[in-house]
Amino acid sequence: MQYSIHTDLAIESAAVEKLKTNENTNAGIKTHYAEKDGISITEVEITNKDGEKATHKPIGKYVTIEVPSLRENASDIFEKTQFELTRELKKFIDLKKLHTILVVGLGNRFVTPDALGPKVIDKLLVTRHLYNVLPEDITKKMHSICALSPGVLGITGIETGEIIKGFADKIKPDLIIAVDALA
């Protein structure tokens, strides 16, 4: 019987493929790694069907930001991480072309290492509901942001992807940002 390794992160899929092929590059997979101020950023780009097959990930760009020192609660690392995260998001997102953004906070709010997503949602300024009550000159200056913290399968009995798809089908956001933590 042949087994395959499943992982949620493209970075891990690419690493597994490199170990199997004993190569630094593989047809269909491009990787770039950078480290600055204790923050490591790994970009994995799946460019074709060979890359999809090797990593079990769809064609696309995937970014993983790792910040081990976040556990130390130093304010300077939080600011640096915010800056790097913003910089990476700007590579993917043209805010001028977006109207409605759905931010999804993944994770279990009752388990500290898994609560990042719900905590982000708690701090987010949602504005979608204001579009019907504020003057147009104000709403032109902000995006319609809505948020969802769907919990986890073990609490809801519903796959998180099914919940997000239901909301997305109804709201039809221009962009979905999912926030999750891996501890």
XYZ file of N, CA and C in Angstrom:
549
model
N 0.837 -1.174 0.000
C 0.000 0.000 0.000
C 0.886 1.242 0.000
N 0.566 2.193 -0.860
C 1.345 3.421 -0.949
C 0.625 4.525 -0.189
N 1.372 5.255 0.636
C 0.819 6.344 1.412
C 1.329 7.663 0.855
N 0.520 8.690 0.996
C 0.974 10.020 0.616
C 0.858 10.924 1.832
N 1.696 11.928 1.868
C 1.705 12.860 2.982
C 0.761 14.006 2.648
N -0.132 14.343 3.583
C -1.032 15.477 3.409
C -0.622 16.584 4.362
N -0.558 17.788 3.846
C -0.243 18.938 4.665
C -1.046 20.125 4.158
N -1.401 21.038 5.048
C -2.146 22.227 4.660
C -1.256 23.299 4.065
N 0.027 23.271 4.360
C 0.920 24.336 3.927
C 1.639 23.978 2.631
N 1.617 24.907 1.695
C 2.350 24.703 0.442
C 3.840 24.596 0.711
N 4.327 25.346 1.711
C 5.753 25.304 2.049
C 6.172 23.878 2.420
N 5.312 23.181 3.153
C 5.629 21.812 3.552
C 5.529 20.867 2.365
N 4.537 21.074 1.509
C 4.409 20.233 0.318
C 5.633 20.367 -0.566
N 6.092 21.603 -0.745
C 7.283 21.826 -1.578
C 8.508 21.184 -0.944
N 8.629 21.292 0.380
C 9.776 20.698 1.074
C 9.756 19.178 0.946
N 8.592 18.577 1.082
C 8.474 17.122 0.940
C 8.881 16.705 -0.460
N 8.423 17.455 -1.462
C 8.767 17.131 -2.846
C 10.273 17.244 -3.071
N 10.905 18.262 -2.499
C 12.355 18.409 -2.649
C 13.082 17.228 -2.022
N 12.601 16.758 -0.866
C 13.233 15.607 -0.221
C 13.096 14.364 -1.096
N 11.930 14.189 -1.708
C 11.704 13.007 -2.535
C 12.560 13.026 -3.789
N 12.737 14.207 -4.402
C 13.474 14.282 -5.655
C 14.946 14.604 -5.448
N 15.296 14.999 -4.210
C 16.670 15.373 -3.873
C 17.175 16.497 -4.777
N 16.275 17.416 -5.113
C 16.639 18.553 -5.946
C 16.219 19.841 -5.249
N 16.863 20.933 -5.625
C 16.475 22.229 -5.082
C 15.331 22.855 -5.862
N 15.158 22.474 -7.093
C 14.038 22.981 -7.879
C 13.331 21.810 -8.519
N 12.056 22.009 -8.791
C 11.261 20.978 -9.427
C 10.385 21.650 -10.473
N 10.169 20.987 -11.588
C 9.309 21.552 -12.617
C 7.948 21.868 -12.013
N 7.555 23.107 -12.138
C 6.243 23.493 -11.637
C 6.230 24.050 -10.232
N 7.382 24.079 -9.560
C 7.444 24.612 -8.190
C 8.612 25.589 -8.109
N 8.310 26.826 -7.728
C 9.352 27.820 -7.492
C 9.278 28.224 -6.024
N 10.427 28.325 -5.385
C 10.444 28.748 -3.987
C 11.428 29.891 -3.800
N 11.098 30.741 -2.853
C 11.992 31.842 -2.481
C 11.909 31.998 -0.972
N 13.071 32.134 -0.352
C 13.143 32.259 1.108
C 13.920 33.516 1.464
N 13.396 34.268 2.430
C 14.104 35.455 2.925
C 13.916 35.536 4.430
N 14.921 36.058 5.093
C 14.832 36.249 6.545
C 15.314 37.650 6.883
N 14.550 38.313 7.758
C 14.893 39.665 8.161
C 14.356 39.910 9.566
N 15.208 40.352 10.447
C 14.807 40.718 11.810
C 14.046 39.608 12.536
N 14.449 38.360 12.332
C 13.792 37.245 13.026
C 12.488 36.797 12.402
N 12.180 37.325 11.223
C 10.961 36.953 10.510
C 11.379 36.233 9.233
N 10.911 35.012 9.049
C 11.224 34.298 7.814
C 9.984 34.258 6.931
N 10.207 34.517 5.649
C 9.126 34.531 4.673
C 9.492 33.564 3.564
N 8.638 32.580 3.377
C 8.847 31.592 2.329
C 7.720 31.714 1.319
N 8.088 31.914 0.077
C 7.114 31.978 -1.005
C 7.227 30.700 -1.824
N 6.100 30.069 -2.062
C 6.043 28.886 -2.918
C 5.065 29.207 -4.034
N 5.513 29.033 -5.262
C 4.630 29.260 -6.400
C 4.476 27.955 -7.163
N 3.247 27.511 -7.286
C 2.920 26.327 -8.081
C 2.541 26.867 -9.456
N 3.327 26.503 -10.480
C 3.170 27.157 -11.780
C 2.477 26.316 -12.849
N 2.358 25.000 -12.629
C 1.729 24.177 -13.657
C 1.181 22.879 -13.052
N 0.665 22.024 -13.917
C 0.050 20.758 -13.469
C 1.058 19.838 -12.778
N 2.325 19.861 -13.211
C 3.348 19.049 -12.554
C 3.516 19.495 -11.104
N 3.522 20.813 -10.883
C 3.620 21.348 -9.529
C 2.411 20.989 -8.700
N 1.222 21.048 -9.310
C 0.001 20.653 -8.602
C 0.069 19.194 -8.162
N 0.509 18.353 -9.074
C 0.577 16.918 -8.775
C 1.594 16.635 -7.659
N 2.719 17.311 -7.711
C 3.786 17.078 -6.739
C 3.415 17.556 -5.334
N 2.686 18.676 -5.260
C 2.397 19.270 -3.946
C 0.969 19.037 -3.470
N 0.104 18.586 -4.365
C -1.323 18.432 -4.056
C -1.953 19.777 -3.710
N -1.454 20.838 -4.346
C -1.965 22.199 -4.157
C -2.298 22.772 -5.527
N -3.351 23.593 -5.613
C -3.676 24.225 -6.894
C -2.606 25.221 -7.329
N -2.557 25.474 -8.629
C -1.666 26.506 -9.157
C -1.946 27.803 -8.420
N -0.887 28.457 -8.001
C -1.045 29.717 -7.283
C 0.196 30.046 -6.492
N 0.122 31.186 -5.792
C 1.223 31.626 -4.937
C 0.821 31.461 -3.486
N 1.747 30.968 -2.691
C 1.519 30.715 -1.274
C 2.660 31.354 -0.483
N 2.312 32.054 0.565
C 3.322 32.705 1.392
C 3.150 32.226 2.825
N 4.254 31.836 3.438
C 4.260 31.462 4.848
C 5.194 32.411 5.580
N 4.666 33.044 6.619
C 5.464 33.949 7.450
C 5.628 33.274 8.808
N 6.873 33.087 9.209
C 7.160 32.452 10.501
C 7.884 33.439 11.400
N 7.383 33.553 12.637
C 7.955 34.497 13.601
C 8.030 33.796 14.962
N 9.057 32.970 15.175
C 9.156 32.236 16.437
C 9.201 33.139 17.670
N 9.765 34.336 17.544
C 9.913 35.199 18.719
C 8.619 35.907 19.119
N 7.525 35.685 18.393
C 6.250 36.279 18.809
C 5.848 35.828 20.211
N 6.309 34.659 20.578
C 5.976 34.121 21.914
C 6.561 34.958 23.049
N 7.563 35.768 22.723
C 8.231 36.577 23.745
C 7.483 37.874 24.060
N 6.419 38.158 23.308
C 5.582 39.343 23.519
C 6.344 40.659 23.459
N 7.350 40.760 22.641
C 8.090 42.009 22.485
C 7.350 42.885 21.469
N 7.059 44.122 21.834
C 6.266 44.995 20.968
C 6.960 45.273 19.638
N 8.293 45.345 19.618
C 8.979 45.637 18.360
C 8.791 44.523 17.331
N 8.721 43.267 17.776
C 8.534 42.171 16.825
C 7.104 42.177 16.293
N 6.144 42.597 17.116
C 4.765 42.720 16.636
C 4.689 43.749 15.512
N 5.324 44.890 15.708
C 5.313 45.947 14.690
C 6.014 45.494 13.415
N 7.153 44.818 13.552
C 7.871 44.324 12.378
C 7.045 43.280 11.628
N 6.365 42.427 12.392
C 5.527 41.398 11.776
C 4.353 42.037 11.037
N 3.731 43.036 11.643
C 2.636 43.746 10.972
C 3.113 44.351 9.658
N 4.279 44.961 9.689
C 4.834 45.583 8.491
C 5.054 44.543 7.398
N 5.695 43.412 7.747
C 5.986 42.373 6.755
C 4.708 41.733 6.223
N 3.745 41.497 7.103
C 2.472 40.927 6.669
C 1.771 41.874 5.696
N 1.745 43.154 6.024
C 1.137 44.153 5.142
C 1.845 44.184 3.797
N 3.170 44.141 3.835
C 3.961 44.165 2.595
C 3.631 42.958 1.715
N 3.525 41.789 2.331
C 3.206 40.572 1.572
C 1.786 40.620 1.018
N 0.838 41.090 1.820
C -0.546 41.166 1.348
C -0.682 42.118 0.163
N 0.066 43.214 0.194
C 0.000 44.179 -0.906
C 0.475 43.579 -2.222
N 1.310 42.556 -2.174
C 1.755 41.887 -3.391
C 0.594 41.138 -4.061
N -0.365 40.697 -3.256
C -1.481 39.904 -3.755
C -2.736 40.727 -4.034
N -2.882 41.822 -3.328
C -4.167 42.513 -3.292
C -4.048 43.926 -3.859
N -4.915 44.239 -4.803
C -5.040 45.606 -5.300
C -6.313 46.182 -4.680
N -6.174 46.891 -3.574
C -7.326 47.398 -2.841
C -8.177 48.359 -3.655
N -7.604 48.982 -4.664
C -8.366 49.923 -5.483
C -9.452 49.223 -6.285
N -9.282 47.931 -6.530
C -10.245 47.189 -7.341
C -11.259 46.413 -6.494
N -11.179 46.535 -5.183
C -12.044 45.746 -4.313
C -13.147 46.584 -3.700
N -14.265 45.935 -3.461
C -15.344 46.605 -2.753
C -15.606 45.889 -1.426
N -15.997 44.618 -1.489
C -16.331 43.880 -0.269
C -15.247 42.864 0.052
N -14.805 42.895 1.299
C -13.779 41.977 1.784
C -14.368 41.172 2.932
N -14.260 39.855 2.846
C -14.675 38.966 3.929
C -13.417 38.467 4.631
N -13.307 38.739 5.919
C -12.182 38.255 6.710
C -12.695 37.096 7.563
N -12.032 35.955 7.449
C -12.442 34.759 8.173
C -11.389 34.437 9.229
N -11.804 34.364 10.466
C -10.915 34.013 11.570
C -11.052 32.538 11.883
N -10.120 31.745 11.395
C -10.161 30.293 11.596
C -9.560 29.929 12.947
N -10.099 28.899 13.558
C -9.519 28.401 14.796
C -10.538 28.279 15.907
N -10.042 27.736 17.004
C -10.862 27.492 18.187
C -10.540 28.556 19.227
N -11.479 29.450 19.485
C -11.229 30.552 20.419
C -11.001 30.072 21.854
N -11.329 28.817 22.149
C -11.166 28.284 23.502
C -9.833 27.581 23.725
N -9.011 27.506 22.676
C -7.704 26.865 22.762
C -6.658 27.914 22.357
N -5.908 28.403 23.319
C -5.016 29.547 23.112
C -4.138 29.434 21.871
N -3.436 28.328 21.626
C -2.570 28.288 20.437
C -3.343 28.321 19.118
N -4.644 28.077 19.167
C -5.447 28.021 17.949
C -6.400 29.216 17.832
N -6.258 30.210 18.692
C -7.245 31.291 18.780
C -6.892 32.544 17.979
N -5.825 32.532 17.212
C -5.423 33.740 16.486
C -6.541 34.262 15.580
N -7.098 33.402 14.761
C -8.146 33.827 13.828
C -9.309 34.513 14.521
N -9.937 33.870 15.520
C -11.032 34.533 16.235
C -10.610 35.828 16.933
N -9.377 35.888 17.440
C -8.910 37.117 18.093
C -8.758 38.261 17.096
N -8.316 37.959 15.885
C -8.218 38.987 14.854
C -9.610 39.532 14.542
N -10.579 38.648 14.420
C -11.953 39.076 14.129
C -12.485 39.979 15.245
N -12.166 39.641 16.486
C -12.608 40.467 17.619
C -12.075 41.892 17.541
N -10.917 42.087 16.930
C -10.280 43.412 16.856
C -10.543 44.139 15.533
N -11.191 43.484 14.614
C -11.404 44.028 13.283
C -12.545 45.050 13.274
N -12.366 46.116 12.520
C -13.429 47.099 12.340
C -14.253 46.685 11.124
N -15.436 46.147 11.364
C -16.305 45.734 10.266
C -17.156 46.930 9.841
N -17.359 47.059 8.536
C -18.041 48.244 8.012
C -19.185 47.920 7.057
N -19.350 46.682 6.669
C -20.358 46.331 5.652
C -21.747 46.806 6.049
N -22.093 46.677 7.296
C -23.423 47.062 7.767
C -23.646 48.580 7.757
N -22.583 49.354 7.650
C -22.694 50.810 7.677
C -23.021 51.403 6.304
N -22.841 50.637 5.260
C -23.028 51.165 3.913
C -24.454 51.659 3.655
N -25.428 51.113 4.343
C -26.811 51.546 4.134
C -27.189 52.757 4.976
N -26.358 53.126 5.963
C -26.733 54.206 6.878
C -25.814 55.418 6.818
N -24.634 55.274 6.254
C -23.699 56.398 6.183
C -23.814 57.121 4.844
N -23.470 58.402 4.834
C -23.481 59.147 3.566
C -22.477 58.559 2.576
N -22.781 58.715 1.304
C -21.952 58.140 0.238
C -20.526 58.670 0.254
N -20.323 59.928 0.627
C -18.974 60.476 0.623
C -18.083 59.804 1.669
N -18.676 59.269 2.714
C -17.903 58.525 3.720
C -17.623 57.109 3.225
N -18.647 56.443 2.701
C -18.466 55.050 2.273
C -17.525 54.935 1.075
N -17.371 56.005 0.292
C -16.421 55.967 -0.826
C -14.982 55.869 -0.327
N -14.742 56.263 0.904
C -13.387 56.292 1.459
C -13.021 55.024 2.224
N -13.950 54.063 2.316
C -13.641 52.836 3.050
C -14.201 51.636 2.311
N -13.617 50.504 2.613
C -14.082 49.255 2.023
C -15.182 48.663 2.884
N -16.016 47.885 2.252
C -17.048 47.136 2.958
C -16.376 45.873 3.504
N -16.200 45.833 4.815
C -15.524 44.688 5.440
C -16.516 43.947 6.322
N -16.597 42.645 6.114
C -17.413 41.798 6.975
C -16.529 40.683 7.513
N -16.961 40.083 8.611
C -16.106 39.115 9.292
C -16.903 37.888 9.700
N -16.182 36.796 9.790
C -16.777 35.522 10.171
C -15.763 34.742 10.983
N -16.206 34.199 12.118
C -15.371 33.309 12.909
C -16.175 32.025 13.121
N -16.052 31.086 12.178
C -16.962 29.939 12.140
C -16.717 28.837 13.166
N -15.696 28.960 13.985
C -15.406 27.877 14.928
C -14.714 26.724 14.212
N -14.739 25.580 14.844
C -14.061 24.413 14.285
C -15.026 23.235 14.222
N -14.698 22.279 13.377
C -15.546 21.110 13.159
C -15.934 20.421 14.469
N -14.986 20.325 15.398
C -15.254 19.638 16.661
C -16.303 20.319 17.525
N -16.536 21.599 17.298
C -17.542 22.346 18.060
C -18.844 22.479 17.278
N -18.734 22.747 15.963
C -19.930 23.011 15.156
C -20.495 21.775 14.473
N -19.636 20.790 14.209
C -20.078 19.628 13.449
C -20.169 19.913 11.956
N -19.708 21.083 11.543
C -19.766 21.496 10.136
C -18.352 21.816 9.676
N -17.984 21.329 8.497
C -16.670 21.658 7.945
C -16.579 23.169 7.748
N -15.483 23.759 8.160
C -15.292 25.200 8.062
C -15.421 25.676 6.618
N -14.893 24.922 5.685
C -14.988 25.287 4.276
C -16.436 25.402 3.802
N -17.316 24.538 4.315
C -18.733 24.599 3.944
C -19.374 25.886 4.467
N -19.008 26.272 5.679
C -19.546 27.505 6.270
C -19.087 28.715 5.453
N -17.803 28.769 5.161
C -17.252 29.904 4.409
C -17.889 29.974 3.024
N -18.033 28.826 2.353
C -18.634 28.811 1.020
C -20.066 29.326 1.071
N -20.827 28.944 2.078
C -22.207 29.424 2.209
C -22.266 30.935 2.350
N -21.413 31.494 3.195
C -21.361 32.945 3.362
C -20.894 33.627 2.080
N -19.867 33.082 1.458
C -19.323 33.692 0.245
C -20.346 33.658 -0.892
N -21.100 32.571 -0.998
C -22.131 32.488 -2.036
C -23.206 33.553 -1.838
N -23.528 33.856 -0.604
C -24.562 34.854 -0.294
C -24.026 36.287 -0.417
N -22.848 36.560 0.133
C -22.295 37.912 0.198
C -21.570 38.289 -1.094
N -20.970 37.320 -1.750
C -20.176 37.510 -2.970
C -19.051 38.539 -2.781
N -18.153 38.276 -1.832
C -17.050 39.222 -1.612
C -16.072 39.216 -2.775
N -15.385 40.350 -2.937
C -14.337 40.447 -3.945
C -13.065 39.750 -3.487
N -12.913 39.627 -2.184
C -11.707 39.045 -1.598
C -12.063 38.363 -0.291
N -11.470 37.208 -0.058
C -11.583 36.529 1.232
C -10.181 36.429 1.810
N -10.023 36.911 3.034
C -8.760 36.781 3.751
C -9.019 35.835 4.914
N -8.302 34.732 4.938
C -8.434 33.769 6.039
C -7.230 33.916 6.962
N -7.502 34.033 8.259
C -6.438 34.160 9.263
C -6.460 32.899 10.107
N -5.323 32.226 10.190
C -5.226 30.975 10.936
C -3.864 30.916 11.597
N -3.741 30.074 12.596
C -2.457 29.893 13.280
C -2.105 28.418 13.257
N -0.821 28.170 13.126
C -0.311 26.818 13.287
C 0.655 26.848 14.446
N 0.323 26.101 15.476
C 1.161 26.130 16.682
C 1.902 24.810 16.807
